[in-house]
Tab-separated table of C-alpha atoms in Angstrom:
chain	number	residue	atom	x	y	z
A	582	UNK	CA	-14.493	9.928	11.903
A	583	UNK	CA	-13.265	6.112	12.054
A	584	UNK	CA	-10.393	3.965	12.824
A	585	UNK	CA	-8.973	1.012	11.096
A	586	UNK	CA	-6.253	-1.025	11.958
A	587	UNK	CA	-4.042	-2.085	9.029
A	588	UNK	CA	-1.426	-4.659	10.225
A	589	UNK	CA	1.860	-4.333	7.902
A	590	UNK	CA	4.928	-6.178	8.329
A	591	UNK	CA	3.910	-7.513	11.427
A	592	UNK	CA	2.842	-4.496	13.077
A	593	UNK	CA	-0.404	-2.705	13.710
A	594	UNK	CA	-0.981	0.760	12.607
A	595	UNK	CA	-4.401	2.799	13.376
A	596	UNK	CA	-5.562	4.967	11.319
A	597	UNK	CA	-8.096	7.567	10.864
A	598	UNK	CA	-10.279	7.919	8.023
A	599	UNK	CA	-13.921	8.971	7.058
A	600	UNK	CA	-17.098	7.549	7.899
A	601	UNK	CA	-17.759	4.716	5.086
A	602	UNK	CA	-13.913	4.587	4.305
A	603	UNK	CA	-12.686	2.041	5.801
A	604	UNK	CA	-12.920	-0.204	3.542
A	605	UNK	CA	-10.954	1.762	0.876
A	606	UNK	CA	-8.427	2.527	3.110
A	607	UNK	CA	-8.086	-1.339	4.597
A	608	UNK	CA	-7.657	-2.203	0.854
A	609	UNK	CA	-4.769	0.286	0.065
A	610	UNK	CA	-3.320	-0.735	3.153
A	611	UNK	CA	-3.309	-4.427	2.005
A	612	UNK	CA	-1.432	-3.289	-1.036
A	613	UNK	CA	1.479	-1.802	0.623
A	614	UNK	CA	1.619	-4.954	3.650
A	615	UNK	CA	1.393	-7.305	0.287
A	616	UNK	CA	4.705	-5.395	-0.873
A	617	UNK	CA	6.496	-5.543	2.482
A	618	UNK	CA	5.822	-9.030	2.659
A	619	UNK	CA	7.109	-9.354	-0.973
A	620	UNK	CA	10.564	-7.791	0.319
A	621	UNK	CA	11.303	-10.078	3.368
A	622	UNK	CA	12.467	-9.319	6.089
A	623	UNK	CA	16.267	-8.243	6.426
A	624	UNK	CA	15.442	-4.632	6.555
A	625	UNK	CA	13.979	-2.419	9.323
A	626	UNK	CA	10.568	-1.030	9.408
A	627	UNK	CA	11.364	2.523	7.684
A	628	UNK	CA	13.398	0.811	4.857
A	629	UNK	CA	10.437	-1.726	4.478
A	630	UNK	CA	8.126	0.878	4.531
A	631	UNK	CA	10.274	3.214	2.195
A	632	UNK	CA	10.745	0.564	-0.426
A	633	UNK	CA	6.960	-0.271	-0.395
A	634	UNK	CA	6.169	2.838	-1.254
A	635	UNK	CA	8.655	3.123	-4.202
A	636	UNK	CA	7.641	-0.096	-5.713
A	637	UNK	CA	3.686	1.179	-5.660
A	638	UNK	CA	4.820	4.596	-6.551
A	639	UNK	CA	6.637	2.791	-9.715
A	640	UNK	CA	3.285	0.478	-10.558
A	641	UNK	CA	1.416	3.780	-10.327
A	642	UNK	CA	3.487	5.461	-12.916
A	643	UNK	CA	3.324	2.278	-15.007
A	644	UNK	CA	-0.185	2.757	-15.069
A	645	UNK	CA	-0.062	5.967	-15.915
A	646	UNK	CA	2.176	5.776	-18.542
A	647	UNK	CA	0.359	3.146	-20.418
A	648	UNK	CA	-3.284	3.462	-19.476
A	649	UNK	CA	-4.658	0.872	-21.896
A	650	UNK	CA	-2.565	-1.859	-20.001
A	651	UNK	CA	-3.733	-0.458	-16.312
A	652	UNK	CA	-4.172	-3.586	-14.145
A	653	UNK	CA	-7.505	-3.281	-12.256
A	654	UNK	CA	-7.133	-2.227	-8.591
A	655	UNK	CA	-9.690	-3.001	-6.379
């Protein structure tokens, strides 16, 4: 097991993850701080947080919907 840090909206967050993960998991972390950032600030942490998540959860379905225009995700 491993630890990463992923710093999002100007806090620090550890978290655990497999061996040879931690790059993956810094990466998907980077998406979500890139949408808090995108946001502002103005809201607390949870709504931050809560709206990040929507706004990925909406690219995701996006993607989904229309494969052949997926962006690539690294």
């Amino acid at each position: 097991m491993s630890n990463v840090t992923l710093r999002i909206g100007g806090r620090a967050y550890t978290v655990a993850c497999a061996e040879g993960e931690e790059d993956h998991v810094l990466s998907r972390g980077g998406l979500i701080a890139d949408k808090v950032e995108e946001m502002g600030a103005g809201h607390s942490e949870a709504r931050q947080l809560l709206f990040a998540a929507l706004l990925l959860a909406d690219e995701l379905h996006e993607a989904r919907s229309h494969p052949a225009q997926r962006p690539e995700i690294d």
